Steps between C-alpha positions, in 0.01 A plus 500: 500500500863388553730514200808288481798532278457261205749238416693618199632177370525130585780271391380166380686224688749290301367197689194293420187672642424216738833548676422857605233680688246724347658805329531793727226699334244640741179628352297729711126516513392779722785437735461120515770272372392246233723291273266569212487748216468846644182686536480806727208705625624847464213715615214499742512393863846349521518140597274498813228271359702280270531131596646198331218247468628143512315172434417311811662163570201295427687184417379515137745564215497839343739733308494808732867461581581630156302823559482806718162660568502842663179672600404836653289394793315804618301553822536456875649204688196272476428600137864431406499157663167402346600619159838329515337178604248527213782576255705209617202255463422622146861509386581155643203342326581675178860379510395146579243498215749650257760239595254218428356653182829567322707205634661273248642250739234433761146365497216619730151372560231685310756714310586424139826684450801484265614176660153348427522606135843348461388176662202453267599572138212455257241533763244787541552668837325785684766729645473795736377824336827686587704228325270502201539880470884454504470243226281731297739791543795294379308359208371834390855636501640221301771432760593135547743526782281285727576205282865529600415314828759219441763758443402690818571176691841479340584863581380443853760221526755740374410780733509261804852369410758528770800555262590527130578129475147418611347785291679383184267199468208753444676801360438525115771764466778254601336164426425416139278203592296730722479755224373248254240377753386856580458575129292191454279592779458855382409370155216299647387793720482735204295264286118509558475173305727337762319638806212740557254582774144517361285748680147370475307764691344490849846448645545170323836405341660211324870455434578335171831326426619368168606130497861612427517725804326247724749240396792738550366593848481135599850428380637795693298479819308821434178544706466882503381638171372844603598731782517875564856459625661836572185676382286352789529785750361750246178295497510439881535871571214593270281244663576613850467862405154432350386329816623782720342761275168321492493498875575876510862476624671753275733698720797274449778373270577136416837398353686179417872433536526437131380838372122513493329785686135604538417831659137501604496850652223718341592802722730787391806360665817519310716190485852433373636202314880441508675474167812285459749455226765227447820607337731202458514348849382800691142586588427874535199653676455735216182692582149507646172522312222679686146414417139489638323171523320279411756346272648166391874476467740235359878509556699258275875453561765260405685503834420390860419755772369319811522174681195350340661539165674161549177360356539669167864592445837330490835688502788300358846509651623729224207742556261400220130502605228263405146643542142380452394672177501222245487569128244274350691489170819357641436382855774732623458772763515837326461866594532784260584742783628467850192655647157633396209641698150491346181636654143589437231689683221273366647170393594213731856374571440197282385726215804728535730201513359333191539827312864528605606139433550525117717805558702383799555127426725507199814641351389852387360769729234668295445844652260583227273218602501634855381843362217327318398331824488839666230599247299211649549610854784266595802720581871410549813625676839376402864604511738546208841665513432635855172668386173394662249501215123500546215471249235666710519874423400614847710243692668657805847347528797633707860375459652373823850454360723774368593290188128473389271738319135481405348523159174451315523231223474643148524325164 
């Protein structure tokens, strides 16, 4: 397998992200270039059978543009063509269905999705089983970030701003009126008496709004009450991974641009996951974690790294960065560390993400809480003072930069 010299560091541009091309970080997956978080097949057969499976242009909306799906297509010419065609068909349908199920801004016939729930407060609706499972998972965890939907709309406006003057209208860090509005919205979102989603069984749900919140929503033109926001692709990738696995397609890896990865491979292949660290305004490719799948991985970061990040990040003219992780207590975007990788060999991406959220979205980075998660089978990798720490005792991590070492976390 070809090995290429890793990029040692990347300077963040001083300009707004929309005014520059994707950062010059090339991640290599068995020799193929993909602007997505690195995963590398290190052993077994080189890259002969590996193909990138793309969704077909069916004319129907889907979210596959935010993902890369790589698969080891074994066999002779005819077998490869047939399997590639089958994979394309299954992957395309799964991505179309996922888009419809988890959409908060579009309606579709015969699919009751997030948009449907938002459009019918107080009504009992039957939603898709995958969406109901997502609601159940969030409710069981006690996390209420999906009720921050009105704030996600505001942050979307901020991220899409062309300059600081435009962004200031939506930026709570520079606009006191925006900060007040964001805090009001977060107060409603945190209060189950103001808004809650009742799960009634058999995939039936009902969204309940208080009179106060309903009036506030009318006065402020709010029509989106719940949304998965920046969390959506964790649920999408789990849904698509389940469809692929149920159909027997397990010799592949699926990853999103915003840090969610599902390795489906049950063989003894060794893979690598690139580890990055931001220090001030420089991103270092600090190391690589080698593992065997299947696994679910989540990479959280407070900085942009690729062209699609214009959807979830805004870099001000003085180098400050706004990012999508919103603290429900304040309505402000917060991150307790520049970057954090979490993974599990048995839990889904959504489950890993939900476990990391109370640790990552806030002011204090609680490494002890990460160690306690490791006891539950959810492991972490993070950087502090040029040391790559890991909570899985057997984790195989190599430093790729002379300034970085590797250490096992200890109390």
